[in-house]
CSV table of C-alpha atoms and ligand atoms in Angstrom, one decimal:
chain,number,residue,atom,x,y,z
A,472,MET,CA,24.0,-4.8,-3.4
A,473,THR,CA,25.7,-4.7,0.2
A,474,THR,CA,24.9,-2.2,2.9
A,475,THR,CA,25.7,1.5,2.2
A,476,LEU,CA,24.2,3.0,6.2
A,477,PRO,CA,25.7,1.6,9.6
A,478,SER,CA,24.2,-1.4,11.8
A,479,GLY,CA,24.2,-1.5,15.3
A,480,ARG,CA,21.2,0.7,16.4
A,481,GLN,CA,18.6,-0.7,18.7
A,482,PHE,CA,15.1,0.8,18.8
A,483,ALA,CA,13.0,1.1,21.7
A,484,PRO,CA,10.6,-1.9,23.3
A,485,GLU,CA,7.5,0.3,22.0
A,486,PHE,CA,8.2,0.4,18.6
A,487,LEU,CA,6.2,-1.9,16.8
A,488,TRP,CA,7.3,-4.7,14.3
A,489,GLY,CA,5.2,-6.1,11.9
A,490,SER,CA,4.8,-7.4,8.7
A,491,ALA,CA,2.1,-7.0,5.5
A,492,THR,CA,-0.1,-8.4,3.0
A,493,ALA,CA,-2.9,-8.0,1.3
A,494,SER,CA,-6.3,-10.0,0.4
A,495,TYR,CA,-5.8,-10.6,-3.7
A,496,GLN,CA,-2.4,-10.9,-3.2
A,497,ILE,CA,-2.6,-13.9,-0.7
A,498,GLU,CA,-5.6,-14.8,-0.4
A,499,GLY,CA,-6.6,-17.1,-3.4
A,500,ALA,CA,-10.7,-18.5,-2.9
A,501,ALA,CA,-11.5,-16.0,-4.9
A,502,ALA,CA,-15.3,-18.4,-5.6
A,503,GLU,CA,-15.2,-19.8,-2.2
A,504,ASP,CA,-17.7,-19.4,0.6
A,505,GLY,CA,-19.6,-16.8,-1.3
A,506,ARG,CA,-17.3,-14.5,-2.4
A,507,LEU,CA,-18.2,-12.7,-6.3
A,508,PRO,CA,-15.5,-11.2,-8.2
A,509,SER,CA,-13.6,-8.1,-7.5
A,510,ILE,CA,-12.5,-5.7,-10.0
A,511,TRP,CA,-9.1,-7.5,-9.5
A,512,ASP,CA,-10.9,-11.3,-10.6
A,513,THR,CA,-12.0,-9.2,-14.0
A,514,PHE,CA,-9.1,-6.9,-14.8
A,515,SER,CA,-6.4,-10.2,-13.9
A,516,ARG,CA,-9.1,-12.2,-16.2
A,517,THR,CA,-8.8,-9.5,-19.4
A,518,PRO,CA,-5.6,-11.0,-21.5
A,519,GLY,CA,-2.4,-8.8,-22.0
A,520,LYS,CA,-3.6,-7.2,-18.4
A,521,VAL,CA,-1.9,-9.2,-16.1
A,522,LEU,CA,2.0,-10.6,-17.1
A,523,ASN,CA,2.2,-14.2,-18.3
A,524,GLY,CA,-2.1,-14.0,-17.8
A,525,ASP,CA,-1.5,-14.3,-14.0
A,526,THR,CA,-4.7,-14.0,-11.6
A,527,GLY,CA,-5.3,-14.4,-8.3
A,528,ASP,CA,-8.0,-17.3,-8.7
A,529,VAL,CA,-5.1,-19.6,-5.7
A,530,ALA,CA,-2.9,-16.7,-5.5
A,531,VAL,CA,-0.8,-18.6,-2.5
A,532,ASP,CA,-4.1,-19.9,-0.8
A,533,HIS,CA,-3.1,-17.7,1.9
A,534,TYR,CA,-7.4,-18.7,2.7
A,535,HIS,CA,-7.1,-22.4,3.6
A,536,ARG,CA,-3.4,-21.4,5.1
A,537,VAL,CA,-4.2,-19.2,7.9
A,538,ALA,CA,-2.9,-21.5,10.5
A,539,GLN,CA,0.3,-22.4,8.5
A,540,ASP,CA,0.8,-18.6,7.9
A,541,ILE,CA,0.3,-17.7,11.7
A,542,GLU,CA,3.0,-20.6,12.5
A,543,ILE,CA,5.0,-18.7,10.4
A,544,MET,CA,4.8,-15.1,11.9
A,545,LYS,CA,5.1,-16.4,15.2
A,546,ASP,CA,8.2,-18.5,14.7
A,547,LEU,CA,9.1,-14.8,13.3
A,548,GLY,CA,8.0,-13.0,16.1
A,549,LEU,CA,6.2,-10.3,14.0
A,550,GLN,CA,4.5,-8.3,16.9
A,551,ALA,CA,1.9,-7.3,14.1
A,552,TYR,CA,0.3,-8.7,11.1
A,553,ARG,CA,-1.0,-5.8,8.8
A,554,PHE,CA,-3.8,-7.8,6.2
A,555,SER,CA,-6.7,-6.2,4.6
A,556,ILE,CA,-10.4,-7.4,4.2
A,557,ALA,CA,-12.2,-8.7,1.0
A,558,TRP,CA,-14.8,-6.5,0.3
A,559,PRO,CA,-16.2,-8.7,-2.2
A,560,ARG,CA,-16.3,-11.9,1.1
A,561,ILE,CA,-18.1,-9.0,3.0
A,562,GLN,CA,-21.1,-8.1,0.7
A,563,PRO,CA,-20.4,-9.8,-2.5
A,564,THR,CA,-21.9,-7.2,-4.5
A,565,GLY,CA,-20.6,-4.0,-2.6
A,566,SER,CA,-23.9,-3.7,-1.1
A,567,GLY,CA,-27.0,-4.8,0.8
A,568,GLU,CA,-26.9,-8.9,2.6
A,569,VAL,CA,-23.6,-9.3,4.6
A,570,ASN,CA,-22.4,-12.7,3.7
A,571,GLN,CA,-21.5,-14.2,7.1
A,572,ALA,CA,-19.0,-16.9,5.9
A,573,GLY,CA,-17.1,-13.7,4.6
A,574,VAL,CA,-16.9,-12.1,7.9
A,575,ASP,CA,-16.3,-15.3,10.0
A,576,PHE,CA,-13.2,-15.9,7.9
A,577,TYR,CA,-11.8,-12.2,9.0
A,578,VAL,CA,-13.4,-12.7,12.8
A,579,ASP,CA,-11.0,-16.0,13.0
A,580,LEU,CA,-7.9,-14.4,12.0
A,581,ALA,CA,-8.2,-11.8,14.1
A,582,ASP,CA,-9.1,-14.1,17.0
A,583,ARG,CA,-5.8,-16.4,15.7
A,584,LEU,CA,-4.0,-13.5,15.8
A,585,ILE,CA,-4.0,-12.5,19.1
A,586,GLU,CA,-4.4,-15.9,20.8
A,587,ALA,CA,-0.7,-16.1,19.0
A,588,GLY,CA,0.2,-12.8,20.6
A,589,ILE,CA,0.3,-11.0,17.0
A,590,LYS,CA,-1.8,-7.3,17.0
A,591,PRO,CA,-3.5,-7.3,14.2
A,592,VAL,CA,-3.9,-4.1,11.4
A,593,ALA,CA,-6.8,-4.3,9.5
A,594,THR,CA,-7.0,-2.5,6.0
A,595,LEU,CA,-10.5,-2.1,4.4
A,596,TYR,CA,-9.9,-1.4,1.0
A,597,HIS,CA,-6.8,-2.5,-1.3
A,598,TRP,CA,-8.0,-1.9,-4.2
A,599,ASP,CA,-10.5,-5.0,-4.7
A,600,LEU,CA,-13.6,-3.2,-5.2
A,601,PRO,CA,-16.7,-5.6,-6.0
A,602,GLN,CA,-17.1,-5.9,-9.7
A,603,THR,CA,-20.7,-4.8,-9.1
A,604,LEU,CA,-19.9,-1.4,-8.1
A,605,GLU,CA,-17.5,-0.8,-10.7
A,606,ASP,CA,-20.4,-1.6,-13.1
A,607,GLU,CA,-22.2,1.4,-11.8
A,608,GLY,CA,-19.1,3.7,-12.1
A,609,GLY,CA,-16.4,2.2,-9.2
A,610,TRP,CA,-14.4,4.8,-7.7
A,611,THR,CA,-15.7,7.5,-10.0
A,612,ASN,CA,-19.2,7.6,-8.5
A,613,ARG,CA,-19.6,8.9,-5.3
A,614,ARG,CA,-22.7,6.2,-4.1
A,615,THR,CA,-19.5,3.8,-3.9
A,616,ALA,CA,-18.0,6.3,-1.2
A,617,GLU,CA,-21.5,5.7,0.7
A,618,LEU,CA,-21.5,1.9,0.5
A,619,PHE,CA,-17.6,2.0,1.4
A,620,ALA,CA,-19.2,3.3,4.8
A,621,ASP,CA,-21.4,0.4,5.4
A,622,TYR,CA,-19.1,-2.0,4.9
A,623,ALA,CA,-16.5,-0.6,7.3
A,624,ARG,CA,-19.7,-0.4,9.5
A,625,ILE,CA,-19.9,-4.4,9.0
A,626,MET,CA,-16.8,-4.9,9.7
A,627,ALA,CA,-16.4,-2.6,13.0
A,628,GLU,CA,-19.3,-4.3,14.6
A,629,ALA,CA,-17.6,-8.0,13.7
A,630,LEU,CA,-14.4,-7.2,14.5
A,631,GLY,CA,-14.9,-5.0,17.6
A,632,ASP,CA,-12.1,-4.0,20.1
A,633,ARG,CA,-9.6,-7.1,18.4
A,634,ILE,CA,-8.3,-4.2,15.9
A,635,HIS,CA,-4.9,-2.3,17.5
A,636,LEU,CA,-5.1,-0.3,14.7
A,637,TRP,CA,-7.5,0.3,11.4
A,638,THR,CA,-6.4,1.4,7.7
A,639,THR,CA,-9.6,2.8,5.8
A,640,LEU,CA,-7.5,3.0,2.5
A,641,ASN,CA,-4.3,1.2,1.0
A,642,GLU,CA,-2.5,3.8,-1.8
A,643,PRO,CA,-5.1,5.8,-2.8
A,644,TRP,CA,-3.3,7.5,-5.1
A,645,CYS,CA,-3.0,3.9,-7.5
A,646,SER,CA,-6.6,3.7,-6.9
A,647,ALA,CA,-7.3,6.6,-8.8
A,648,PHE,CA,-4.3,7.0,-10.9
A,649,LEU,CA,-3.3,3.7,-11.6
A,650,GLY,CA,-6.7,2.1,-12.0
A,651,TYR,CA,-8.5,5.5,-13.9
A,652,ALA,CA,-6.0,7.5,-15.7
A,653,SER,CA,-2.7,4.7,-17.2
A,654,GLY,CA,-5.1,1.6,-16.5
A,655,VAL,CA,-2.1,-0.4,-15.6
A,656,HIS,CA,-4.3,-2.1,-12.7
A,657,ALA,CA,-7.9,-2.3,-12.2
A,658,PRO,CA,-10.5,-1.6,-13.9
A,659,GLY,CA,-8.3,-0.5,-16.2
A,660,VAL,CA,-9.5,2.9,-17.2
A,661,THR,CA,-8.2,5.8,-19.1
A,662,ASP,CA,-9.6,8.9,-18.4
A,663,ASP,CA,-8.3,11.7,-16.8
A,664,GLU,CA,-11.4,13.1,-15.5
A,665,ALA,CA,-12.6,9.6,-13.6
A,666,ALA,CA,-9.0,9.5,-12.3
A,667,LEU,CA,-9.7,13.3,-10.6
A,668,LYS,CA,-13.2,11.7,-9.5
A,669,ALA,CA,-11.8,9.1,-8.2
A,670,VAL,CA,-9.2,10.8,-5.7
A,671,HIS,CA,-12.3,12.5,-4.3
A,672,HIS,CA,-14.7,9.8,-3.6
A,673,LEU,CA,-11.6,7.8,-2.3
A,674,ASN,CA,-11.0,10.7,0.0
A,675,LEU,CA,-15.3,11.0,0.8
A,676,ALA,CA,-14.4,6.8,1.5
A,677,HIS,CA,-12.1,7.6,4.2
A,678,GLY,CA,-13.6,9.9,6.4
A,679,LEU,CA,-16.8,8.1,6.0
A,680,GLY,CA,-15.4,4.8,6.7
A,681,ALA,CA,-13.7,6.2,10.0
A,682,ARG,CA,-16.7,7.9,11.0
A,683,ALA,CA,-18.4,4.8,10.4
A,684,VAL,CA,-15.8,2.8,12.4
A,685,LYS,CA,-15.7,5.5,15.3
A,686,GLU,CA,-19.4,5.5,15.4
A,687,VAL,CA,-19.1,1.5,16.5
A,688,LEU,CA,-16.6,1.4,18.6
A,689,GLY,CA,-15.8,4.7,20.3
A,690,GLU,CA,-14.3,7.9,19.5
A,691,ASP,CA,-11.0,7.4,20.1
A,692,THR,CA,-10.6,4.1,18.3
A,693,PRO,CA,-7.4,3.9,16.3
A,694,ILE,CA,-7.5,4.8,12.5
A,695,SER,CA,-5.3,5.6,10.1
A,696,ILE,CA,-4.7,5.7,6.5
A,697,THR,CA,-1.5,4.8,4.3
A,698,LEU,CA,-0.5,6.8,1.5
A,699,ASN,CA,2.7,6.2,-1.1
A,700,THR,CA,3.5,9.8,-0.5
A,701,HIS,CA,6.2,9.9,-3.6
A,702,VAL,CA,9.6,11.5,-2.7
A,703,THR,CA,10.4,13.1,-6.7
A,704,ARG,CA,13.3,15.5,-7.0
A,705,ALA,CA,14.1,18.2,-10.0
A,706,ALA,CA,17.1,17.5,-12.1
A,707,SER,CA,18.0,20.8,-11.4
A,708,ASP,CA,17.0,24.2,-10.0
A,709,ALA,CA,15.4,25.6,-13.2
A,710,PRO,CA,12.4,27.1,-12.6
A,711,GLN,CA,10.7,24.8,-15.2
A,712,ASP,CA,12.2,21.8,-13.2
A,713,VAL,CA,11.4,22.7,-9.9
A,714,GLU,CA,7.3,23.6,-11.3
A,715,ALA,CA,7.5,19.7,-12.9
A,716,LYS,CA,8.7,18.6,-8.9
A,717,ARG,CA,5.7,20.6,-7.9
A,718,ARG,CA,3.4,19.3,-9.9
A,719,ILE,CA,4.5,15.8,-9.4
A,720,ASP,CA,4.3,16.6,-5.6
A,721,THR,CA,0.4,18.1,-5.7
A,722,ILE,CA,-0.7,15.3,-7.8
A,723,ALA,CA,0.7,12.4,-6.2
A,724,ASN,CA,0.9,14.0,-2.9
A,725,GLU,CA,-0.6,16.8,-1.6
A,726,VAL,CA,-4.6,15.9,-3.2
A,727,PHE,CA,-4.4,13.2,-0.9
A,728,LEU,CA,-2.7,14.5,2.2
A,729,ARG,CA,-4.0,18.2,2.5
A,730,PRO,CA,-7.7,16.6,2.7
A,731,VAL,CA,-7.1,14.4,4.8
A,732,VAL,CA,-4.7,16.0,7.2
A,733,GLU,CA,-5.6,19.6,6.5
A,734,GLY,CA,-9.4,19.6,5.3
A,735,VAL,CA,-8.7,20.8,2.1
A,736,TYR,CA,-7.1,20.0,-1.1
A,737,PRO,CA,-4.3,21.9,-2.5
A,738,PRO,CA,-5.6,25.4,-4.3
A,739,GLU,CA,-3.1,24.2,-7.4
A,740,VAL,CA,-4.6,21.1,-8.9
A,741,PHE,CA,-7.4,23.0,-9.5
A,742,ALA,CA,-5.4,25.3,-11.7
A,743,ASP,CA,-2.8,22.0,-13.1
A,744,THR,CA,-5.8,20.4,-14.0
A,745,ALA,CA,-8.8,22.7,-14.8
A,746,HIS,CA,-8.8,21.8,-18.1
A,747,ILE,CA,-9.7,18.8,-17.2
A,748,THR,CA,-12.6,18.9,-14.7
A,749,ASP,CA,-14.2,21.6,-12.6
A,750,TRP,CA,-14.5,19.6,-9.4
A,751,SER,CA,-18.3,20.0,-9.1
A,752,PHE,CA,-18.3,16.7,-8.0
A,753,VAL,CA,-16.8,18.1,-4.7
A,754,ARG,CA,-19.7,18.7,-2.8
A,755,ASP,CA,-20.3,21.5,0.9
A,756,GLY,CA,-19.3,19.7,3.7
A,757,ASP,CA,-17.0,16.6,2.1
A,758,LEU,CA,-14.0,18.4,3.0
A,759,GLU,CA,-14.6,18.7,6.9
A,760,ILE,CA,-16.2,14.9,6.2
A,761,ILE,CA,-12.6,13.9,5.0
A,762,LYS,CA,-10.8,15.1,7.8
A,763,VAL,CA,-10.9,12.7,10.6
A,764,PRO,CA,-8.5,12.7,13.8
A,765,LEU,CA,-6.1,9.5,12.5
A,766,GLU,CA,-3.6,7.9,15.1
A,767,VAL,CA,-0.8,7.6,12.6
A,768,LEU,CA,0.1,8.2,9.1
A,769,GLY,CA,0.8,5.0,7.4
A,770,ILE,CA,3.4,5.6,4.8
A,771,ASN,CA,4.3,3.3,2.0
A,772,TYR,CA,7.8,3.5,0.9
A,773,TYR,CA,9.9,2.3,-2.0
A,774,SER,CA,12.0,4.2,-4.1
A,775,THR,CA,12.5,8.0,-5.2
A,776,GLY,CA,12.0,9.4,-8.3
A,777,ARG,CA,13.5,12.2,-10.8
A,778,VAL,CA,11.7,15.0,-12.3
A,779,GLN,CA,12.5,17.3,-15.5
A,780,HIS,CA,10.2,19.3,-17.4
A,781,GLY,CA,10.1,17.8,-20.6
A,782,THR,CA,7.2,15.1,-22.1
A,783,PRO,CA,5.7,13.0,-20.2
A,784,VAL,CA,6.9,9.1,-21.1
A,785,THR,CA,3.9,6.8,-22.2
A,786,GLY,CA,4.5,3.3,-23.7
A,787,ASP,CA,3.4,-0.2,-24.4
A,788,GLY,CA,3.5,-1.4,-20.2
A,789,GLU,CA,7.2,-1.5,-19.9
A,790,PRO,CA,8.3,-0.4,-16.7
A,791,GLY,CA,8.8,3.7,-16.9
A,792,PRO,CA,11.0,5.5,-15.5
A,793,ASP,CA,8.5,6.6,-12.6
A,794,GLY,CA,8.4,3.7,-11.4
A,795,HIS,CA,5.0,2.9,-12.5
A,796,LYS,CA,4.2,0.5,-15.7
A,797,THR,CA,4.0,2.3,-18.9
A,798,SER,CA,0.7,3.2,-20.8
A,799,SER,CA,-0.5,5.6,-23.3
A,800,HIS,CA,-1.5,7.9,-20.2
A,801,THR,CA,0.2,9.1,-17.9
A,802,PRO,CA,-0.8,8.5,-14.3
A,803,PHE,CA,0.2,11.8,-13.2
A,804,VAL,CA,-3.2,13.8,-14.2
A,805,GLY,CA,-2.4,17.5,-15.1
A,806,ALA,CA,1.1,16.8,-14.9
A,807,THR,CA,1.4,18.3,-18.9
A,808,GLU,CA,5.0,18.8,-19.1
A,809,VAL,CA,6.8,16.8,-16.6
A,810,GLU,CA,9.5,13.9,-18.0
A,811,PHE,CA,10.6,10.9,-15.4
A,812,LEU,CA,14.2,10.5,-15.6
A,813,PRO,CA,15.6,7.0,-15.4
A,814,GLN,CA,17.5,6.8,-11.7
A,815,PRO,CA,20.9,5.5,-11.2
A,816,GLY,CA,21.1,2.1,-9.3
A,817,PRO,CA,20.4,-0.4,-7.7
A,818,HIS,CA,17.5,-1.5,-8.6
A,819,THR,CA,15.4,-4.2,-7.1
A,820,ALA,CA,13.4,-6.4,-10.0
A,821,MET,CA,10.8,-4.0,-10.2
A,822,ASP,CA,13.5,-1.3,-11.9
A,823,TRP,CA,13.0,0.9,-9.1
A,824,ASN,CA,15.9,2.3,-7.7
A,825,ILE,CA,17.7,1.4,-3.8
A,826,GLU,CA,17.6,5.0,-1.6
A,827,PRO,CA,17.3,4.4,1.4
A,828,LEU,CA,17.6,8.2,2.8
A,829,GLY,CA,14.9,8.8,0.6
A,830,LEU,CA,13.1,7.3,3.5
A,831,THR,CA,14.7,9.8,6.0
A,832,GLU,CA,14.0,12.5,4.0
A,833,LEU,CA,10.2,11.6,3.6
A,834,LEU,CA,10.2,11.1,6.7
A,835,LEU,CA,11.8,14.3,7.9
A,836,ASP,CA,9.7,16.5,5.9
A,837,LEU,CA,6.2,14.9,7.1
A,838,SER,CA,7.0,15.3,11.0
A,839,LYS,CA,8.1,19.2,10.3
A,840,ARG,CA,4.4,19.7,8.3
A,841,TYR,CA,2.4,17.7,11.0
A,842,PRO,CA,4.4,17.6,14.2
A,843,GLU,CA,1.6,16.3,15.9
A,844,LEU,CA,1.1,13.0,13.6
A,845,PRO,CA,2.7,9.9,14.8
A,846,LEU,CA,4.1,8.0,11.4
A,847,ALA,CA,4.3,4.2,11.1
A,848,ILE,CA,5.8,2.9,8.0
A,849,THR,CA,3.4,0.1,6.8
A,850,GLU,CA,5.3,-1.0,3.8
A,851,ASN,CA,8.9,-1.2,2.8
A,852,GLY,CA,10.8,-4.0,1.1
A,853,ALA,CA,11.8,-5.2,-2.1
A,854,ALA,CA,11.4,-7.4,-5.3
A,855,PHE,CA,13.9,-9.8,-6.2
A,856,TYR,CA,13.9,-13.2,-8.6
A,857,ASP,CA,14.5,-15.6,-5.4
A,858,THR,CA,15.0,-19.0,-5.9
A,859,VAL,CA,15.0,-21.5,-3.7
A,860,THR,CA,19.2,-23.1,-3.4
A,861,ASP,CA,20.1,-26.5,-3.1
A,862,ASP,CA,20.5,-26.1,0.8
A,863,GLY,CA,16.9,-25.9,1.1
A,864,ARG,CA,17.2,-22.1,1.5
A,865,VAL,CA,17.1,-18.4,-0.1
A,866,HIS,CA,19.5,-16.7,0.6
A,867,ASP,CA,18.1,-13.3,-0.3
A,868,VAL,CA,20.6,-10.9,1.1
A,869,GLU,CA,19.9,-8.1,-1.4
A,870,ARG,CA,16.8,-8.1,0.3
A,871,THR,CA,18.0,-7.9,3.7
A,872,SER,CA,20.7,-5.4,2.9
A,873,TYR,CA,17.5,-3.3,1.5
A,874,LEU,CA,15.7,-3.6,4.6
A,875,HIS,CA,18.5,-3.3,6.7
A,876,ASP,CA,19.6,0.3,5.3
A,877,HIS,CA,15.6,1.5,5.4
A,878,ILE,CA,15.3,0.3,8.7
A,879,GLU,CA,18.4,2.0,10.1
A,880,ALA,CA,17.8,5.2,7.7
A,881,VAL,CA,13.9,5.1,9.8
A,882,GLY,CA,15.8,5.1,13.5
A,883,GLN,CA,18.0,8.6,11.3
A,884,ALA,CA,14.6,10.3,10.9
A,885,MET,CA,14.0,9.4,14.6
A,886,ASP,CA,16.5,10.8,15.8
A,887,GLN,CA,16.2,13.9,14.3
A,888,GLY,CA,12.6,14.0,15.4
A,889,ALA,CA,10.6,12.1,13.3
A,890,ASP,CA,7.7,10.3,15.4
A,891,VAL,CA,7.6,6.7,13.8
A,892,ARG,CA,5.6,4.4,15.7
A,893,GLY,CA,6.2,1.2,13.4
A,894,TYR,CA,7.9,-0.6,10.6
A,895,PHE,CA,6.3,-3.2,8.5
A,896,VAL,CA,7.7,-5.4,6.3
A,897,TRP,CA,6.0,-6.1,2.2
A,898,SER,CA,5.5,-9.1,2.2
A,899,LEU,CA,5.7,-11.6,4.5
A,900,LEU,CA,4.8,-13.9,1.1
A,901,ASP,CA,5.7,-14.0,-1.9
A,902,ASN,CA,2.6,-13.3,-3.8
A,903,PHE,CA,0.7,-11.8,-6.8
A,904,GLU,CA,2.2,-8.6,-7.6
A,905,TRP,CA,-0.3,-6.8,-9.8
A,906,ALA,CA,0.1,-6.6,-13.0
A,907,TYR,CA,3.7,-8.1,-13.1
A,908,GLY,CA,1.3,-11.3,-11.6
A,909,TYR,CA,3.7,-13.6,-10.1
A,910,ASP,CA,6.8,-12.5,-11.7
A,911,ARG,CA,8.1,-10.5,-8.8
A,912,ARG,CA,9.0,-11.4,-5.3
A,913,PHE,CA,8.4,-9.7,-2.6
A,914,GLY,CA,8.4,-11.8,0.4
A,915,ILE,CA,10.8,-12.5,3.5
A,916,VAL,CA,9.0,-15.7,3.0
A,917,HIS,CA,9.4,-17.3,-0.4
A,918,VAL,CA,6.3,-19.9,-1.9
A,919,ASP,CA,6.8,-22.5,-4.4
A,920,TYR,CA,3.7,-21.3,-7.0
A,921,ASP,CA,3.4,-25.2,-8.0
A,922,THR,CA,3.2,-26.7,-4.2
A,923,LEU,CA,2.8,-23.5,-2.1
A,924,VAL,CA,5.1,-24.8,0.0
A,925,ARG,CA,6.3,-22.1,2.5
A,926,THR,CA,10.1,-21.4,2.8
A,927,PRO,CA,11.6,-18.5,5.1
A,928,LYS,CA,13.8,-16.5,3.4
A,929,ASP,CA,16.8,-15.4,4.9
A,930,SER,CA,15.6,-12.6,5.1
A,931,SER,CA,13.6,-12.9,7.5
A,932,ARG,CA,15.7,-14.7,10.4
A,933,TRP,CA,17.9,-11.6,10.1
A,934,TYR,CA,13.7,-9.4,10.9
A,935,ALA,CA,13.2,-11.8,13.1
A,936,ASP,CA,17.0,-11.2,14.9
A,937,LEU,CA,16.0,-7.9,14.7
A,938,ILE,CA,12.4,-8.0,16.1
A,939,ARG,CA,14.2,-10.2,19.2
A,940,THR,CA,17.3,-7.9,20.3
A,941,ARG,CA,15.9,-4.9,18.8
A,942,THR,CA,19.3,-4.1,17.3
A,943,ILE,CA,20.0,-3.9,13.4
A,944,ALA,CA,22.9,-6.6,13.1
A,945,PRO,CA,25.0,-6.8,10.3
A,946,VAL,CA,24.0,-8.7,7.2
A,947,GLU,CA,26.1,-12.0,5.9
A,948,GLY,CA,26.9,-12.7,2.9
B,1288,IFM,O1,2.0,-5.1,-3.6
B,1288,IFM,C1,2.2,-3.5,-3.4
B,1288,IFM,C2,1.6,-3.5,-2.5
B,1288,IFM,O2,-0.1,-4.2,-2.6
B,1288,IFM,C3,1.0,-2.2,-2.2
B,1288,IFM,N1,1.8,-1.6,-2.6
B,1288,IFM,C4,3.5,-1.5,-3.2
B,1288,IFM,C5,3.7,-3.2,-3.4
B,1288,IFM,C6,4.5,-3.7,-4.1
B,1288,IFM,O3,4.2,-3.3,-5.5
């Protein structure tokens, strides 16, 4: 893939450049220092759930290699590092006593980052729910949201003012719908009503967790949530296709955006899902709790989708045209007559189409809807099957081109008025890519999974230059 958008754009000095990871995907040390299993430990150990039977037991051993990984971040000149905290390290059973060794790990991480001049951006939940809580219903159980607030309070007390930006949840859409509807993610449930309950309890957890952090650290503490807002287009202007897109927008985006930003659920979702649930799990006062002033809205963007009126594509684990693994159940609950269509290429190794201007479109749409709400790209990046070549390097020109074009796409949105504050590459390191195990590599730093040796890829050098010069350089090669 070559670049399709121009080079040369310069970004303002205050624009924040970083990279992102998540606990279960990189830490390893799954049974160390008091950590107990999360739903991903259980899921990945269940035969057939993760490609090649891979697990996060070792991952890339970040737990033991923090110092080395921070040196890499320093070399790249990262200004911020977005990591997630593993709830099962902090409260191994999800409630009650605090595991001090787990807390210490993140306090030490934050201290080392600050010492290295890198701003810590902490996500409280990136999918590793303590298994004990799942045994009691997981996100279908309102108590999980209440316990999340206790956990958030513990971390706020421990980390204090070290954190530049707190993020409550990463991509609650995946937790709810891939976890409880299509079941291709942990805990692997296929029950539409459970998924809708999970939606609400995740939203509630966001509100309760954000409020707990603010109670401890003050009203002005910067809070965010990260959503993987789907950019979906209708295959035609035919009313049925337009309605298909509307259904996806509702269940993929609006069901999180509207409560979090506006304190309401989109009324259409009640009609779309009336055959599944009456939503009586939403209690008086919940929506007021969920709406918390945000410092920024985090956006994760990778590709786009195209839909028409039709039958949802199901299957047995192959990547589907909606960008996710297929299962017997669609993750798009309530979108009963919607068919995702294959997207034209180029594609990444995830089979996701590469469409940088979808990001411009998304940022403009959000900033038009919510002009007072700043945005940050909390994840963007691409998986390819990278290898270290004889010269000891990884010539990942496709990834570099992807980053080049998407960062320019952010710039184009900013030209047209979008208030975007920062950009985080997904991911710093090759890592455990959930149901795809270690097969697909997203890192700008290569990890040899046998030796755990880290090799910065060419894309990381290009990104380091961008951070240093604040200018998008052309991609060579
Ligand atoms: O690896 C994931 C990450 O955990 C959440 N956002 C998408 C990434 C790529 O699939």
